[in-house]
Coordinates of C-alpha atoms and ligand atoms in Angstrom, one line a residue:
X1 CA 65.1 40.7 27.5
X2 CA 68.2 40.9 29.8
X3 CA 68.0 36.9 30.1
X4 CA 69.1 34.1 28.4
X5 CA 66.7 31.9 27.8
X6 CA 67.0 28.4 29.1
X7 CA 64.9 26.4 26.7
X8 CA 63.7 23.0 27.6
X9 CA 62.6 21.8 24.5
X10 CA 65.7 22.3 22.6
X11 CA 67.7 20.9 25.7
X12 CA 65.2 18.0 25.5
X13 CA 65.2 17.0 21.8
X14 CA 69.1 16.8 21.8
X15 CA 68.5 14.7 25.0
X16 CA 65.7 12.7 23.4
X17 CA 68.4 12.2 20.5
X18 CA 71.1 11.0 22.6
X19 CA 68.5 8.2 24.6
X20 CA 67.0 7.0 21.4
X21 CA 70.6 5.8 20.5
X22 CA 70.7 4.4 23.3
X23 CA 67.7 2.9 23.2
X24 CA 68.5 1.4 19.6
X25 CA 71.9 -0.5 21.1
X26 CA 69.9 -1.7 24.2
X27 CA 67.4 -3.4 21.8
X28 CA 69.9 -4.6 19.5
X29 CA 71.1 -6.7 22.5
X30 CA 67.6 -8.1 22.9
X31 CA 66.3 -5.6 25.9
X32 CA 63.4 -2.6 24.9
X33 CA 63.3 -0.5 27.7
X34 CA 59.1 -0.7 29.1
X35 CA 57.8 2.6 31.2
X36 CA 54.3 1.4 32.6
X37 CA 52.1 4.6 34.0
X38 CA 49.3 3.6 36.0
X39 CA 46.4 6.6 35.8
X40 CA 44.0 5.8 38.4
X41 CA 40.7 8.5 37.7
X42 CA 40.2 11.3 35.4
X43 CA 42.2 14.1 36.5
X44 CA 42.7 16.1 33.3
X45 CA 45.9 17.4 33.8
X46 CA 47.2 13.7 34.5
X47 CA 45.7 12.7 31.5
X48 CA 47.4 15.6 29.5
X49 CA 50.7 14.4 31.5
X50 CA 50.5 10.9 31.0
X51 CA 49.8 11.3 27.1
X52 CA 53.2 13.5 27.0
X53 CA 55.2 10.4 28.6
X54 CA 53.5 8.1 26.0
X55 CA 54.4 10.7 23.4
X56 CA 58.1 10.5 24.7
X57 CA 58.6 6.7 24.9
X58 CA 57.8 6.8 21.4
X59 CA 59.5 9.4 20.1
X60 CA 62.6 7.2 21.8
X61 CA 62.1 4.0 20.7
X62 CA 60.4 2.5 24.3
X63 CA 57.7 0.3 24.9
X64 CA 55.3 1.6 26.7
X65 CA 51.5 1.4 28.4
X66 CA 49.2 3.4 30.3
X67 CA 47.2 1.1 32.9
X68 CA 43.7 3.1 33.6
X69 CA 42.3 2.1 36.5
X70 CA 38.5 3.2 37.6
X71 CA 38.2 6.6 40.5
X72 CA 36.8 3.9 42.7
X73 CA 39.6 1.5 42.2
X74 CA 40.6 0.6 46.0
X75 CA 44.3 0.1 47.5
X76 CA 44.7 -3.2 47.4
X77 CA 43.2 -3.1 43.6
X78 CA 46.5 -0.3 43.1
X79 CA 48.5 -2.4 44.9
X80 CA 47.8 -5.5 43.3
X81 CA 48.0 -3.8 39.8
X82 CA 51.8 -2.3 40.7
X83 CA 53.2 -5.6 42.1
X84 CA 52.6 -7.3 38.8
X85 CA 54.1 -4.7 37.0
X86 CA 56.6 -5.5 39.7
X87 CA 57.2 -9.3 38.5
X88 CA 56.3 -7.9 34.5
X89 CA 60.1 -8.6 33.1
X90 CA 59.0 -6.5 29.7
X91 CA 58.5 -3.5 32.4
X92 CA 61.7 -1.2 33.9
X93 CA 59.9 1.5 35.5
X94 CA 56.6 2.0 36.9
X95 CA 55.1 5.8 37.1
X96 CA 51.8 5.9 39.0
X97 CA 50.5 9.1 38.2
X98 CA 49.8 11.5 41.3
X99 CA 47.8 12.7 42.5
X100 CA 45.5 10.2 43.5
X101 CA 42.0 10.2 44.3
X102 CA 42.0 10.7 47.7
X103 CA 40.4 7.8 49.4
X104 CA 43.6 6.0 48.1
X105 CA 47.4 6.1 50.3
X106 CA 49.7 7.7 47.8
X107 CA 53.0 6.9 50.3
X108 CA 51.3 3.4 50.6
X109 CA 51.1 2.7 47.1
X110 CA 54.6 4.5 45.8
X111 CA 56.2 2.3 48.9
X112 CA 55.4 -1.1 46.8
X113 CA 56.8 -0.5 44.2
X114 CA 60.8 -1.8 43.8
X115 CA 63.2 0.7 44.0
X116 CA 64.9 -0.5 41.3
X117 CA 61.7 0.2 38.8
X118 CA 60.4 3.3 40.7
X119 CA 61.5 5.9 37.3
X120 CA 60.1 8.4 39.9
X121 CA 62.5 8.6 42.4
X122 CA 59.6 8.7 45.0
X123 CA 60.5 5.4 46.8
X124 CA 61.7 5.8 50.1
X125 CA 64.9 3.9 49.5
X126 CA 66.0 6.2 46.6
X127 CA 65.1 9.4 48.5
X128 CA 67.6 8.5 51.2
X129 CA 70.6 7.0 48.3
X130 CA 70.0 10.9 47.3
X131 CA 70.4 12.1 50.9
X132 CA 73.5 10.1 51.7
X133 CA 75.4 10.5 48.4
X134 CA 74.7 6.8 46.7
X135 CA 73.7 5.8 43.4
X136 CA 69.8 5.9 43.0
X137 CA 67.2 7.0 40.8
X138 CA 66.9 10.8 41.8
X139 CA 63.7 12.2 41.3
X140 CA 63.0 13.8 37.7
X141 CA 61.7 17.1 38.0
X142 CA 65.1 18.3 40.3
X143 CA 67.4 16.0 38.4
X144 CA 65.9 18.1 35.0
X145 CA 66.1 21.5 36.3
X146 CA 69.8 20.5 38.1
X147 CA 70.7 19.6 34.3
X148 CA 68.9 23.2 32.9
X149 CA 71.2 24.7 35.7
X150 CA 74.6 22.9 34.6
X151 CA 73.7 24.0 30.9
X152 CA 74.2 27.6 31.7
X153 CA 78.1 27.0 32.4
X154 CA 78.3 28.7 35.3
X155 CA 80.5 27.1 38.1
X156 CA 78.0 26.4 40.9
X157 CA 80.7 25.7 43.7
X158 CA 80.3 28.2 46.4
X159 CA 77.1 29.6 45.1
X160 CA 74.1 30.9 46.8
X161 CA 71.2 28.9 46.0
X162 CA 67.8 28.8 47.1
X163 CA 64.8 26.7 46.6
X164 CA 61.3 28.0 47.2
X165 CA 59.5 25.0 48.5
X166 CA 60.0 22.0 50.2
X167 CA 58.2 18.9 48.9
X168 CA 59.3 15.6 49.1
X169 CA 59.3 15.6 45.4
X170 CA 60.7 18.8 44.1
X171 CA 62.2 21.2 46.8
X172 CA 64.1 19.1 49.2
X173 CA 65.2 16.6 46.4
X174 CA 66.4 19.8 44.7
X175 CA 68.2 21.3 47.8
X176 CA 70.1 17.9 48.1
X177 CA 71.1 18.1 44.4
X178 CA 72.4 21.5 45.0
X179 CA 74.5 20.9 48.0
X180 CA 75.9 18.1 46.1
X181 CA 77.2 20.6 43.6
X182 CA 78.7 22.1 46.5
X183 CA 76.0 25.7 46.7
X184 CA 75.3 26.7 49.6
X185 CA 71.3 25.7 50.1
X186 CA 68.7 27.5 51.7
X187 CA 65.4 26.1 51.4
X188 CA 62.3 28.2 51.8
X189 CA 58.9 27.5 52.6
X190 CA 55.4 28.9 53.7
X191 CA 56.7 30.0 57.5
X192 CA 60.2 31.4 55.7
X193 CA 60.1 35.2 57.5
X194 CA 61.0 37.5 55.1
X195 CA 61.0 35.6 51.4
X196 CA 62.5 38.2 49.5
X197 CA 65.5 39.0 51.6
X198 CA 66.2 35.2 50.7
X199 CA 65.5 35.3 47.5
X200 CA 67.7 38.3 46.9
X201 CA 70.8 36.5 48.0
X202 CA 70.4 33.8 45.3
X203 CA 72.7 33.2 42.5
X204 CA 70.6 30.0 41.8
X205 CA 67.2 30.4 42.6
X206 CA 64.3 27.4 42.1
X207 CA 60.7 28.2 42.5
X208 CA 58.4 25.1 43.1
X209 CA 55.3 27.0 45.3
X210 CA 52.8 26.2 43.0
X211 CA 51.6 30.0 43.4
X212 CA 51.2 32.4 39.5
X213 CA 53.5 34.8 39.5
X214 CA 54.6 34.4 43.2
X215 CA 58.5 35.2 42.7
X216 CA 58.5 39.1 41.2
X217 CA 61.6 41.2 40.0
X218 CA 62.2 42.8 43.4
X219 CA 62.6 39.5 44.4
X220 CA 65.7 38.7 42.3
X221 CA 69.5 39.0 42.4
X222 CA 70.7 40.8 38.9
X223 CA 71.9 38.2 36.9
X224 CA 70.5 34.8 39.0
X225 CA 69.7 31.7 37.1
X226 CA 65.9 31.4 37.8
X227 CA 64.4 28.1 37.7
X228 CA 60.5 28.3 37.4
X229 CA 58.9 24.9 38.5
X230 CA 55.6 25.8 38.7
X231 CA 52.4 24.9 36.8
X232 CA 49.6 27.1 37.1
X233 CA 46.7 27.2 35.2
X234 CA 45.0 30.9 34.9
X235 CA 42.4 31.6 32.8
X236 CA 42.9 28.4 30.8
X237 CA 46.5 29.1 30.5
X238 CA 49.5 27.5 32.0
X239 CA 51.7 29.6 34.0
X240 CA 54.4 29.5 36.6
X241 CA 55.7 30.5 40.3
X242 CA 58.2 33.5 38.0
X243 CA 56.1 36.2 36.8
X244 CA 58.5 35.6 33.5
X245 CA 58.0 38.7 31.8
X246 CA 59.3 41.6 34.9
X247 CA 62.0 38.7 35.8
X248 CA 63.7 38.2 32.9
X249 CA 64.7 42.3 32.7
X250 CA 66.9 41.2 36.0
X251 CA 67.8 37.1 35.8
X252 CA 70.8 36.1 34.2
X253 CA 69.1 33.1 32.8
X254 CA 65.8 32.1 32.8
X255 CA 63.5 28.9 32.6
X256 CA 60.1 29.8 30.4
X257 CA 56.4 27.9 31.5
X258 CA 56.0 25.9 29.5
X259 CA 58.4 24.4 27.5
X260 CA 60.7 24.3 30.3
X261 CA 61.1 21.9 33.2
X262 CA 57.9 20.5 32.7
X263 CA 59.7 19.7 29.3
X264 CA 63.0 17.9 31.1
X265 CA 61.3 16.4 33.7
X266 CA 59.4 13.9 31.1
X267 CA 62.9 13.4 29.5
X268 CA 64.6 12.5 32.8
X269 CA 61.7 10.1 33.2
X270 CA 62.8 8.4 29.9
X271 CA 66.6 8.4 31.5
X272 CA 65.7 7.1 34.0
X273 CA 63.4 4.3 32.7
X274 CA 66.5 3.5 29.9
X275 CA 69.4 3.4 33.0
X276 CA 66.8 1.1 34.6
X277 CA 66.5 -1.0 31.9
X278 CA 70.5 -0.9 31.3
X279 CA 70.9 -1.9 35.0
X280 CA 69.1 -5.4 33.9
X281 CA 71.9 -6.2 32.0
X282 CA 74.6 -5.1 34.1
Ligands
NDP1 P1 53.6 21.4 47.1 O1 52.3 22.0 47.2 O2 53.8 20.0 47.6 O3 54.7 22.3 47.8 C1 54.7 23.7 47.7 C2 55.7 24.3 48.6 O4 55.6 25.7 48.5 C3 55.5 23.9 50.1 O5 56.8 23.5 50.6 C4 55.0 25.2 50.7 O6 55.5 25.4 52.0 C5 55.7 26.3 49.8 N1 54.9 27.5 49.8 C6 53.6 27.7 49.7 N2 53.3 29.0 49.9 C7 54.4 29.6 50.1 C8 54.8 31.0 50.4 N3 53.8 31.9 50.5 N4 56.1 31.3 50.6 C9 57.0 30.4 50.6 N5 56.8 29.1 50.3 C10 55.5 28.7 50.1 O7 54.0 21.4 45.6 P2 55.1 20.6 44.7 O8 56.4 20.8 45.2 O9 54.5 19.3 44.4 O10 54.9 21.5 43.3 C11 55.3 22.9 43.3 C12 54.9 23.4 41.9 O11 55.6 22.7 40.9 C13 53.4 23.2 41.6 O12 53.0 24.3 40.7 C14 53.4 22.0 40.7 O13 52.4 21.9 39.8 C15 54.7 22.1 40.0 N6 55.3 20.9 39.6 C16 55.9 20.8 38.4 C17 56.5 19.7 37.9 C18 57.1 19.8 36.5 O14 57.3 18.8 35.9 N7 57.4 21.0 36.0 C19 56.6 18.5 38.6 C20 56.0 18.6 40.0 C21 55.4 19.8 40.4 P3 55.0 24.5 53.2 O15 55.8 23.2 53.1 O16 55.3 25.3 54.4 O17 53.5 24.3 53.1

């Protein structure tokens, strides 16, 4: 294997480490940090996702509780639900887990929650801090692979990067976080005309298309850092967008799935929830 290996469960349990000590001198000054994740249905990969976050705020120290709420539970039942949490002083951020059933308004329901609670980063108001360079809760799955990227060392200014995907939650979020670092971004997306010659360029390359395998060797600069956002399941088994094992003979560094960003974007989510809770005593 030509790569390095950019592990996110090693990153992640020295990060856990760091917020549980945090989390320790928080509640010595009377204030545990609360995550509330509201899991409307019975998606099972949501369920496998939300137990994970559980899993996290305990391993650190934070209160936390999982709302379930019925697949015929209707907006203003979701909506209703979050703007308790809203007024619920023992809660700092407030997850609802997507995706939704789909009788129910996902950018309807993210919009009511405060910004200053939404451990997401979805909310409107903390997309467009992102966009125009002000504090705000950045999303976690781009603010954990940024922090997988910075681990390598490598000086990012003036680097080609490009991100595979543009979703509100991952790609653009990511191409923001890149620019600020001062790459030069190209996003990519399903009408991009010729992928690969893209792709080829990049020193820093994300992948969030949600396709198995989708980004191949011929497809990558010798010695890129290759960030693999995707989760696929195949055949029962979880995969990503970087068909890992031709890749890492070419990539410089490499993200595996899973126990990669998947990893790191729960532990942003417990950052983010702490910082929230830290803001309540600032
Ligand atoms: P979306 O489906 O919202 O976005 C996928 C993006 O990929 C779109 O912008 C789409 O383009 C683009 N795309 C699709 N096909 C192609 C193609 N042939 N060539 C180039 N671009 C293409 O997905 P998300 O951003 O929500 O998620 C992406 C992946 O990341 C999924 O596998 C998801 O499960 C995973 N994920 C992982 C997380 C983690 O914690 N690790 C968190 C969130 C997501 P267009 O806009 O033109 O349709």
């Amino acid at each position: 294997m030509a790569a390095q290996l950019l592990d996110g469960k090693v990153m992640s349990d020295a990060l856990r480490a760091e917020i549980a000590e945090k989390v320790a001198a928080l509640k010595a000054k009377g204030v545990t940090p609360g995550l509330a994740v509201i899991l409307v249905g019975e998606d099972p990969a949501s369920q496998i996702y939300v137990r994970n976050k559980g899993i996290g705020c305990e391993q650190t120290g934070m209160h936390s509780v999982t709302i379930r709420m019925p697949e015929e539970t209707t907006q203003q039942e979701l909506e209703d639900q979050i703007r308790a949490l809203n007024e619920d002083p023992a809660i700092h951020g407030i997850l609802v887990q997507l995706p939704l059933p789909k009788h129910l308004d996902e950018a309807a329901a993210l919009a009511v929650i405060v910004p200053e609670k939404d451990v997401d980063g979805f909310h409107v108001q903390n997309a467009g801090k992102l966009l125009n360079g002000l504090n705000g809760v950045v999303a976690c799955t781009p603010k954990g692979a940024l922090e997988m990227i910075r681990r390598t060392g490598v000086n990012l200014s003036g680097k080609e990067a490009v991100v595979v995907g543009r979703s509100n939650i991952v790609g653009k979020p990511m191409g923001v976080l890149l620019l600020q670092e001062n790459c030069t971004v190209t996003i990519c997306h399903s009408r991009t005309a010729d992928l690969a010659a893209h792709t080829r360029r990049a020193d820093v390359l994300v992948a969030a298309v949600g396709k198995a395998k989708f980004i191949t060797a011929d497809m990558v600069k010798p010695g890129a850092i290759v960030i693999d956002v995707g989760i696929n399941r195949v055949d029962g088994k979880v995969v990503g967008d970087v068909d890992f094992d031709n890749v890492k003979e070419v990539a410089g560094w490499i993200t595996p799935v899973p126990g990669g960003v998947g990893r790191m974007t729960i532990t942003m989510l417990l950052q983010n929830t702490l910082e929230a809770a830290e803001r309540t005593l600032a």
